[in-house]
mmCIF file of C-alpha atoms and ligand atoms in Angstrom:
data_model
loop_
_atom_site.group_PDB
_atom_site.id
_atom_site.type_symbol
_atom_site.label_atom_id
_atom_site.label_comp_id
_atom_site.label_asym_id
_atom_site.label_seq_id
_atom_site.Cartn_x
_atom_site.Cartn_y
_atom_site.Cartn_z
ATOM 1 C CA MET A 1477 -47.331 33.350 75.870
ATOM 2 C CA SER A 1478 -47.025 30.098 77.717
ATOM 3 C CA ASP A 1479 -43.423 31.004 78.485
ATOM 4 C CA LEU A 1480 -43.734 30.470 82.243
ATOM 5 C CA SER A 1481 -46.649 28.042 82.322
ATOM 6 C CA ALA A 1482 -46.894 24.339 81.610
ATOM 7 C CA THR A 1483 -50.323 24.272 79.963
ATOM 8 C CA PRO A 1484 -51.283 26.499 77.045
ATOM 9 C CA ARG A 1485 -53.062 29.674 78.042
ATOM 10 C CA HIS A 1486 -56.625 30.003 76.796
ATOM 11 C CA ALA A 1487 -57.197 33.367 75.110
ATOM 12 C CA VAL A 1488 -60.570 34.812 74.129
ATOM 13 C CA VAL A 1489 -60.604 37.514 71.452
ATOM 14 C CA THR A 1490 -63.847 39.416 70.843
ATOM 15 C CA GLY A 1491 -64.307 40.801 67.352
ATOM 16 C CA GLY A 1492 -62.059 37.833 66.669
ATOM 17 C CA ILE A 1493 -62.911 37.403 62.994
ATOM 18 C CA GLY A 1494 -62.475 41.112 62.172
ATOM 19 C CA GLY A 1495 -59.561 42.795 60.415
ATOM 20 C CA LEU A 1496 -57.466 43.199 63.556
ATOM 21 C CA GLY A 1497 -59.066 40.360 65.544
ATOM 22 C CA THR A 1498 -58.052 37.680 63.039
ATOM 23 C CA GLU A 1499 -54.390 38.671 63.223
ATOM 24 C CA ILE A 1500 -54.548 38.938 67.027
ATOM 25 C CA CYS A 1501 -55.910 35.368 67.124
ATOM 26 C CA ARG A 1502 -53.152 34.185 64.789
ATOM 27 C CA GLN A 1503 -50.330 35.790 66.788
ATOM 28 C CA LEU A 1504 -51.651 34.521 70.132
ATOM 29 C CA ALA A 1505 -51.963 31.027 68.667
ATOM 30 C CA GLY A 1506 -48.482 31.382 67.202
ATOM 31 C CA SER A 1507 -47.107 32.093 70.666
ATOM 32 C CA GLY A 1508 -48.619 28.929 72.087
ATOM 33 C CA CYS A 1509 -52.118 29.889 73.255
ATOM 34 C CA HIS A 1510 -55.330 28.076 72.544
ATOM 35 C CA VAL A 1511 -57.580 30.825 71.163
ATOM 36 C CA THR A 1512 -61.333 31.306 70.966
ATOM 37 C CA ALA A 1513 -62.457 33.955 68.498
ATOM 38 C CA VAL A 1514 -65.799 35.455 69.548
ATOM 39 C CA ASP A 1515 -67.915 37.333 67.059
ATOM 40 C CA LEU A 1516 -71.479 37.836 65.875
ATOM 41 C CA ALA A 1517 -73.231 34.693 64.650
ATOM 42 C CA ALA A 1518 -74.871 36.709 61.895
ATOM 43 C CA ARG A 1519 -71.627 36.848 59.931
ATOM 44 C CA ALA A 1520 -71.843 33.196 58.840
ATOM 45 C CA GLU A 1521 -70.049 33.675 55.507
ATOM 46 C CA ARG A 1522 -67.245 35.568 57.241
ATOM 47 C CA VAL A 1523 -66.942 32.804 59.867
ATOM 48 C CA ALA A 1524 -66.406 30.275 57.064
ATOM 49 C CA ALA A 1525 -63.674 32.459 55.523
ATOM 50 C CA PHE A 1526 -62.084 32.902 58.962
ATOM 51 C CA ARG A 1527 -61.907 29.141 59.473
ATOM 52 C CA ASP A 1528 -59.994 28.913 56.154
ATOM 53 C CA GLU A 1529 -57.654 31.757 57.161
ATOM 54 C CA VAL A 1530 -56.615 29.998 60.380
ATOM 55 C CA ALA A 1531 -56.717 26.422 59.094
ATOM 56 C CA ASP A 1532 -52.902 26.261 59.057
ATOM 57 C CA LEU A 1533 -52.817 26.638 62.850
ATOM 58 C CA ASP A 1534 -53.885 23.041 63.481
ATOM 59 C CA GLY A 1535 -57.031 23.646 65.490
ATOM 60 C CA ALA A 1536 -55.438 26.146 67.875
ATOM 61 C CA ILE A 1537 -58.194 28.667 67.096
ATOM 62 C CA GLY A 1538 -61.872 27.956 67.656
ATOM 63 C CA PHE A 1539 -64.942 30.118 67.073
ATOM 64 C CA GLU A 1540 -67.858 30.946 69.379
ATOM 65 C CA ALA A 1541 -70.766 33.198 68.497
ATOM 66 C CA ALA A 1542 -71.815 35.874 70.983
ATOM 67 C CA ASP A 1543 -73.013 39.456 70.979
ATOM 68 C CA VAL A 1544 -70.791 41.332 73.438
ATOM 69 C CA SER A 1545 -73.404 44.051 73.873
ATOM 70 C CA LYS A 1546 -75.620 41.535 75.731
ATOM 71 C CA PHE A 1547 -74.604 40.851 79.323
ATOM 72 C CA ASP A 1548 -76.414 37.503 79.617
ATOM 73 C CA ALA A 1549 -74.893 36.246 76.360
ATOM 74 C CA CYS A 1550 -71.415 37.080 77.701
ATOM 75 C CA ALA A 1551 -72.181 35.336 81.004
ATOM 76 C CA GLN A 1552 -73.288 32.192 79.170
ATOM 77 C CA LEU A 1553 -70.260 32.355 76.880
ATOM 78 C CA ALA A 1554 -67.825 32.673 79.808
ATOM 79 C CA THR A 1555 -69.442 29.748 81.637
ATOM 80 C CA ARG A 1556 -69.381 27.592 78.501
ATOM 81 C CA LEU A 1557 -65.750 28.417 77.629
ATOM 82 C CA GLN A 1558 -64.495 27.937 81.185
ATOM 83 C CA ARG A 1559 -66.217 24.544 81.314
ATOM 84 C CA GLN A 1560 -64.732 23.524 77.942
ATOM 85 C CA HIS A 1561 -61.207 24.873 78.433
ATOM 86 C CA GLY A 1562 -60.830 25.016 82.224
ATOM 87 C CA SER A 1563 -60.089 28.744 82.262
ATOM 88 C CA ILE A 1564 -60.035 32.028 80.393
ATOM 89 C CA ASP A 1565 -56.514 33.326 80.989
ATOM 90 C CA ILE A 1566 -56.363 36.090 78.402
ATOM 91 C CA LEU A 1567 -59.177 38.357 77.240
ATOM 92 C CA VAL A 1568 -58.747 40.707 74.302
ATOM 93 C CA ASN A 1569 -61.689 43.051 73.764
ATOM 94 C CA ALA A 1570 -61.471 44.000 70.080
ATOM 95 C CA ALA A 1571 -65.165 43.992 69.080
ATOM 96 C CA GLY A 1572 -66.065 47.421 67.820
ATOM 97 C CA ILE A 1573 -68.285 49.369 65.454
ATOM 98 C CA THR A 1574 -68.483 52.910 64.085
ATOM 99 C CA ARG A 1575 -71.639 55.000 63.688
ATOM 100 C CA ASP A 1576 -70.159 58.269 62.418
ATOM 101 C CA ALA A 1577 -72.116 61.512 62.264
ATOM 102 C CA SER A 1578 -71.539 65.035 63.513
ATOM 103 C CA LEU A 1579 -73.286 65.538 66.827
ATOM 104 C CA ARG A 1580 -75.993 67.669 65.233
ATOM 105 C CA LYS A 1581 -76.965 64.711 63.055
ATOM 106 C CA MET A 1582 -76.313 61.892 65.533
ATOM 107 C CA SER A 1583 -79.421 60.020 66.598
ATOM 108 C CA PRO A 1584 -79.780 58.618 70.127
ATOM 109 C CA GLU A 1585 -79.863 55.167 68.481
ATOM 110 C CA HIS A 1586 -76.418 55.704 66.919
ATOM 111 C CA TRP A 1587 -75.065 56.901 70.244
ATOM 112 C CA HIS A 1588 -76.480 53.993 72.279
ATOM 113 C CA GLU A 1589 -75.774 51.313 69.699
ATOM 114 C CA LEU A 1590 -72.096 52.267 69.583
ATOM 115 C CA LEU A 1591 -71.708 52.601 73.352
ATOM 116 C CA GLN A 1592 -73.396 49.233 73.867
ATOM 117 C CA VAL A 1593 -70.818 47.441 71.712
ATOM 118 C CA ASN A 1594 -67.629 49.474 72.225
ATOM 119 C CA LEU A 1595 -67.920 50.215 75.947
ATOM 120 C CA ASP A 1596 -70.646 48.036 77.498
ATOM 121 C CA GLY A 1597 -69.093 45.116 75.603
ATOM 122 C CA VAL A 1598 -65.843 45.602 77.507
ATOM 123 C CA PHE A 1599 -67.714 45.644 80.821
ATOM 124 C CA ASN A 1600 -69.849 42.632 79.865
ATOM 125 C CA MET A 1601 -66.847 40.487 78.995
ATOM 126 C CA CYS A 1602 -64.542 41.617 81.817
ATOM 127 C CA ARG A 1603 -67.277 41.283 84.440
ATOM 128 C CA ASN A 1604 -67.844 37.672 83.427
ATOM 129 C CA VAL A 1605 -64.216 36.522 83.311
ATOM 130 C CA ILE A 1606 -62.714 38.484 86.195
ATOM 131 C CA ASP A 1607 -63.762 36.167 89.052
ATOM 132 C CA GLY A 1608 -62.056 33.196 87.420
ATOM 133 C CA MET A 1609 -58.856 35.168 86.776
ATOM 134 C CA LEU A 1610 -58.719 36.466 90.360
ATOM 135 C CA THR A 1611 -59.424 33.032 91.810
ATOM 136 C CA ARG A 1612 -56.645 31.455 89.726
ATOM 137 C CA GLY A 1613 -54.256 34.359 90.397
ATOM 138 C CA PHE A 1614 -53.509 34.969 86.738
ATOM 139 C CA GLY A 1615 -55.068 37.047 83.981
ATOM 140 C CA ARG A 1616 -54.210 39.299 81.073
ATOM 141 C CA ILE A 1617 -56.844 41.698 79.761
ATOM 142 C CA VAL A 1618 -56.071 43.835 76.711
ATOM 143 C CA ASN A 1619 -58.698 46.341 75.616
ATOM 144 C CA ILE A 1620 -58.513 47.823 72.129
ATOM 145 C CA SER A 1621 -59.097 51.566 72.160
ATOM 146 C CA SER A 1622 -58.131 53.969 69.357
ATOM 147 C CA VAL A 1623 -56.036 57.026 68.653
ATOM 148 C CA ASN A 1624 -59.371 58.772 68.102
ATOM 149 C CA GLY A 1625 -60.186 58.206 71.767
ATOM 150 C CA GLN A 1626 -56.988 60.091 72.628
ATOM 151 C CA THR A 1627 -57.385 62.996 70.194
ATOM 152 C CA GLY A 1628 -61.115 63.154 69.468
ATOM 153 C CA GLN A 1629 -62.260 62.944 65.851
ATOM 154 C CA PHE A 1630 -64.759 64.955 63.820
ATOM 155 C CA GLY A 1631 -67.968 62.964 63.412
ATOM 156 C CA GLN A 1632 -67.050 60.543 66.175
ATOM 157 C CA THR A 1633 -68.312 61.925 69.475
ATOM 158 C CA ASN A 1634 -69.777 58.491 70.196
ATOM 159 C CA TYR A 1635 -66.676 56.527 69.134
ATOM 160 C CA SER A 1636 -64.178 58.905 70.785
ATOM 161 C CA ALA A 1637 -66.180 58.896 74.039
ATOM 162 C CA ALA A 1638 -66.369 55.101 74.083
ATOM 163 C CA LYS A 1639 -62.690 54.631 73.258
ATOM 164 C CA ALA A 1640 -61.545 57.168 75.871
ATOM 165 C CA GLY A 1641 -63.844 55.377 78.306
ATOM 166 C CA VAL A 1642 -62.173 52.072 77.500
ATOM 167 C CA HIS A 1643 -58.835 53.283 78.821
ATOM 168 C CA GLY A 1644 -60.420 54.786 81.941
ATOM 169 C CA PHE A 1645 -61.973 51.369 82.505
ATOM 170 C CA SER A 1646 -58.595 49.641 81.994
ATOM 171 C CA MET A 1647 -56.856 51.872 84.536
ATOM 172 C CA ALA A 1648 -59.553 51.434 87.185
ATOM 173 C CA LEU A 1649 -59.744 47.661 86.769
ATOM 174 C CA ALA A 1650 -55.931 47.445 86.749
ATOM 175 C CA ARG A 1651 -55.907 48.926 90.253
ATOM 176 C CA GLU A 1652 -58.561 46.473 91.465
ATOM 177 C CA THR A 1653 -56.732 43.396 90.203
ATOM 178 C CA ALA A 1654 -53.000 44.185 90.374
ATOM 179 C CA ARG A 1655 -52.349 42.256 93.600
ATOM 180 C CA LYS A 1656 -53.923 39.104 92.172
ATOM 181 C CA GLY A 1657 -51.747 38.573 89.109
ATOM 182 C CA VAL A 1658 -54.212 40.129 86.695
ATOM 183 C CA THR A 1659 -53.008 42.932 84.421
ATOM 184 C CA VAL A 1660 -55.306 45.202 82.437
ATOM 185 C CA ASN A 1661 -53.928 47.294 79.605
ATOM 186 C CA THR A 1662 -55.083 49.184 76.541
ATOM 187 C CA VAL A 1663 -53.722 49.126 73.005
ATOM 188 C CA SER A 1664 -54.634 52.211 70.966
ATOM 189 C CA PRO A 1665 -54.197 51.584 67.240
ATOM 190 C CA GLY A 1666 -53.825 54.403 64.807
ATOM 191 C CA TYR A 1667 -55.213 54.083 61.295
ATOM 192 C CA CYS A 1668 -54.825 50.534 60.027
ATOM 193 C CA ASP A 1669 -55.099 48.803 56.700
ATOM 194 C CA THR A 1670 -58.475 47.172 57.463
ATOM 195 C CA PRO A 1671 -62.024 47.346 56.046
ATOM 196 C CA MET A 1672 -62.918 49.907 58.760
ATOM 197 C CA VAL A 1673 -60.394 52.364 57.264
ATOM 198 C CA ALA A 1674 -60.964 51.249 53.646
ATOM 199 C CA ALA A 1675 -64.490 52.627 54.112
ATOM 200 C CA VAL A 1676 -63.077 56.153 54.620
ATOM 201 C CA PRO A 1677 -63.285 58.234 51.359
ATOM 202 C CA ALA A 1678 -60.026 57.960 49.345
ATOM 203 C CA ASP A 1679 -59.103 61.676 49.539
ATOM 204 C CA ILE A 1680 -59.469 61.717 53.326
ATOM 205 C CA ARG A 1681 -57.503 58.450 53.588
ATOM 206 C CA GLU A 1682 -54.632 60.035 51.620
ATOM 207 C CA GLN A 1683 -54.642 63.033 53.974
ATOM 208 C CA ILE A 1684 -54.501 60.691 56.947
ATOM 209 C CA ILE A 1685 -51.531 58.767 55.513
ATOM 210 C CA ALA A 1686 -49.714 62.043 54.788
ATOM 211 C CA GLY A 1687 -50.016 62.882 58.503
ATOM 212 C CA ILE A 1688 -48.476 59.597 59.721
ATOM 213 C CA PRO A 1689 -44.732 60.051 60.415
ATOM 214 C CA VAL A 1690 -43.974 56.420 59.505
ATOM 215 C CA GLY A 1691 -45.654 57.107 56.150
ATOM 216 C CA ARG A 1692 -48.080 54.200 55.942
ATOM 217 C CA LEU A 1693 -51.183 52.720 57.498
ATOM 218 C CA GLY A 1694 -50.661 50.228 60.307
ATOM 219 C CA GLN A 1695 -50.859 46.558 59.430
ATOM 220 C CA PRO A 1696 -52.964 44.230 61.601
ATOM 221 C CA ALA A 1697 -49.712 42.466 62.543
ATOM 222 C CA ASP A 1698 -48.387 45.738 64.040
ATOM 223 C CA ILE A 1699 -51.350 45.831 66.420
ATOM 224 C CA ALA A 1700 -51.383 42.093 67.122
ATOM 225 C CA ARG A 1701 -47.702 42.190 68.114
ATOM 226 C CA ALA A 1702 -48.465 44.802 70.799
ATOM 227 C CA VAL A 1703 -51.399 42.741 72.078
ATOM 228 C CA ALA A 1704 -49.329 39.559 72.248
ATOM 229 C CA PHE A 1705 -46.590 41.444 74.112
ATOM 230 C CA LEU A 1706 -49.023 42.618 76.798
ATOM 231 C CA ALA A 1707 -50.738 39.212 76.969
ATOM 232 C CA ALA A 1708 -47.513 37.337 77.709
ATOM 233 C CA ASP A 1709 -46.881 35.789 81.115
ATOM 234 C CA ALA A 1710 -43.675 37.836 81.288
ATOM 235 C CA ALA A 1711 -45.558 41.166 80.994
ATOM 236 C CA GLY A 1712 -46.779 41.011 84.595
ATOM 237 C CA TYR A 1713 -45.230 44.325 85.636
ATOM 238 C CA ILE A 1714 -47.113 46.333 83.009
ATOM 239 C CA THR A 1715 -50.631 47.247 84.072
ATOM 240 C CA GLY A 1716 -52.964 50.196 83.574
ATOM 241 C CA ALA A 1717 -50.868 51.246 80.591
ATOM 242 C CA ASN A 1718 -51.955 52.472 77.190
ATOM 243 C CA LEU A 1719 -49.729 51.299 74.357
ATOM 244 C CA PRO A 1720 -50.197 53.506 71.276
ATOM 245 C CA VAL A 1721 -49.461 51.779 67.959
ATOM 246 C CA ASN A 1722 -49.996 54.560 65.475
ATOM 247 C CA GLY A 1723 -46.829 55.129 63.409
ATOM 248 C CA GLY A 1724 -46.180 58.360 65.333
ATOM 249 C CA TYR A 1725 -49.522 59.877 64.272
ATOM 250 C CA PHE A 1726 -50.180 61.037 67.832
ATOM 251 C CA MET A 1727 -47.331 61.303 70.317
ATOM 252 C CA SER A 1728 -47.780 62.030 74.006
ATOM 253 C CA PHE A 1729 -45.888 61.482 77.207
HETATM 254 P P1 NAD B 1973 -63.647 45.087 62.019
HETATM 255 O O1 NAD B 1973 -64.958 45.722 61.707
HETATM 256 O O2 NAD B 1973 -62.900 44.426 60.936
HETATM 257 O O3 NAD B 1973 -63.793 44.074 63.218
HETATM 258 C C1 NAD B 1973 -64.627 44.299 64.325
HETATM 259 C C2 NAD B 1973 -65.308 42.991 64.633
HETATM 260 O O4 NAD B 1973 -66.187 43.201 65.768
HETATM 261 C C3 NAD B 1973 -66.174 42.487 63.477
HETATM 262 O O5 NAD B 1973 -65.780 41.159 63.123
HETATM 263 C C4 NAD B 1973 -67.572 42.539 64.025
HETATM 264 O O6 NAD B 1973 -68.434 41.520 63.541
HETATM 265 C C5 NAD B 1973 -67.320 42.409 65.517
HETATM 266 N N1 NAD B 1973 -68.460 42.895 66.297
HETATM 267 C C6 NAD B 1973 -69.190 44.021 66.078
HETATM 268 N N2 NAD B 1973 -70.185 44.096 66.971
HETATM 269 C C7 NAD B 1973 -70.065 43.005 67.772
HETATM 270 C C8 NAD B 1973 -70.824 42.519 68.863
HETATM 271 N N3 NAD B 1973 -71.895 43.186 69.337
HETATM 272 N N4 NAD B 1973 -70.450 41.365 69.451
HETATM 273 C C9 NAD B 1973 -69.374 40.667 68.981
HETATM 274 N N5 NAD B 1973 -68.624 41.080 67.942
HETATM 275 C C10 NAD B 1973 -68.981 42.238 67.343
HETATM 276 O O7 NAD B 1973 -62.777 46.251 62.680
HETATM 277 P P2 NAD B 1973 -61.223 46.231 63.059
HETATM 278 O O8 NAD B 1973 -60.567 47.205 62.209
HETATM 279 O O9 NAD B 1973 -60.722 44.834 63.142
HETATM 280 O O10 NAD B 1973 -61.307 46.854 64.538
HETATM 281 C C11 NAD B 1973 -61.073 46.077 65.711
HETATM 282 C C12 NAD B 1973 -61.007 47.015 66.902
HETATM 283 O O11 NAD B 1973 -59.942 47.941 66.720
HETATM 284 C C13 NAD B 1973 -62.275 47.843 67.083
HETATM 285 O O12 NAD B 1973 -62.546 47.974 68.464
HETATM 286 C C14 NAD B 1973 -61.887 49.174 66.486
HETATM 287 O O13 NAD B 1973 -62.638 50.220 67.048
HETATM 288 C C15 NAD B 1973 -60.429 49.261 66.854
HETATM 289 N N6 NAD B 1973 -59.629 50.128 65.987
HETATM 290 C C16 NAD B 1973 -59.501 49.884 64.665
HETATM 291 C C17 NAD B 1973 -58.715 50.734 63.899
HETATM 292 C C18 NAD B 1973 -58.513 50.499 62.430
HETATM 293 O O14 NAD B 1973 -57.828 51.303 61.798
HETATM 294 N N7 NAD B 1973 -59.045 49.449 61.846
HETATM 295 C C19 NAD B 1973 -58.077 51.817 64.477
HETATM 296 C C20 NAD B 1973 -58.240 52.045 65.827
HETATM 297 C C21 NAD B 1973 -59.008 51.180 66.580
#
C-alpha cells in the first residue's frame, strides 16, 4: 500500500468490524497502512471481540464509532480522523445491511432504512473525505457492492437497487476525480462465508453453492485481497471499474 509513499497511508473502512470489513482492515494493515475501522457504537461486545482479533497487528488498526447513514456524524468523523492522522488516504465503504422482502411485502421503512445505510452511507462518507483527497492529490476509494446489484435478486429490490446505485456512484465520482490522483472503484463480492450468508436458509445456501463454478463460498480474504489491490498506490490507472469477486457465479464482459 505504502509502496510509493514514505509515510503509511491512513485507511478508513466502514463496516470495519463486520465479516468482510475485519479482513479488509487486516489486509490493509498487513500491507503497511494505518487503519481505522468505523462501525456502529451499539455493537460494543463485537467491538471488544474485534480488538482481540486484530491485537496481533501491533496497534495498526483503531476503532471509531459512527453511523454512516447520518451525514453530520460522518462529517464529524472525517474532521476528527483527519486531525488525528493528518489525512484519510483510502476509504473503503463496506457498511451494509439487508432488509429482505418481496416488493409486495416491503414496507417504506425497510426501503428507506436500507437505502440510508447502503447508498446514502457511501455519499455521506465520500462527500466528507473527497476535499482532502483532492487537495492532497491522492486518494483511493473502494465501494463494496454485490453480485446481487448486477443480477437482481428475489426479495431484494431495495438491496439490489442500492448496490447497483453504488457502482453508478463510483463511475460518476471516478470521472470527477481522475485528474487529481483519486481513483474510485467498486468491488462486487459474490456469496461469502460470513454471518450475512449464514443467515440464508440451509437448503437455499446449498443451491447457491451448487451454482458457483469455483464450488465454494468466497472467503473474506478473497474480497479483502481485491480491495487491497485497488487501494494500492500502484493501482492509479484503474478507476471507475467494477471488480467482481464471485467464484464465476456471474460472468460479464
Ligand atoms: P456484516 O453484517 O458482517 O458487516 C456489515 C457491517 O456494517 C456490520 O459490522 C455492521 O455493524 C455495519 N453497519 C451496519 N449499519 C451501519 C451504519 N449505519 N453505520 C456504520 N456501520 C454499519 O456483513 P458483511 O458480510 O461483512 O458485508 C460487508 C459488505 O459487503 C456489505 O456492504 C454487504 O452488502 C457486502 N456484501 C456481502 C456479501 C456476503 O456474502 N457477505 C456479498 C456481497 C456483498
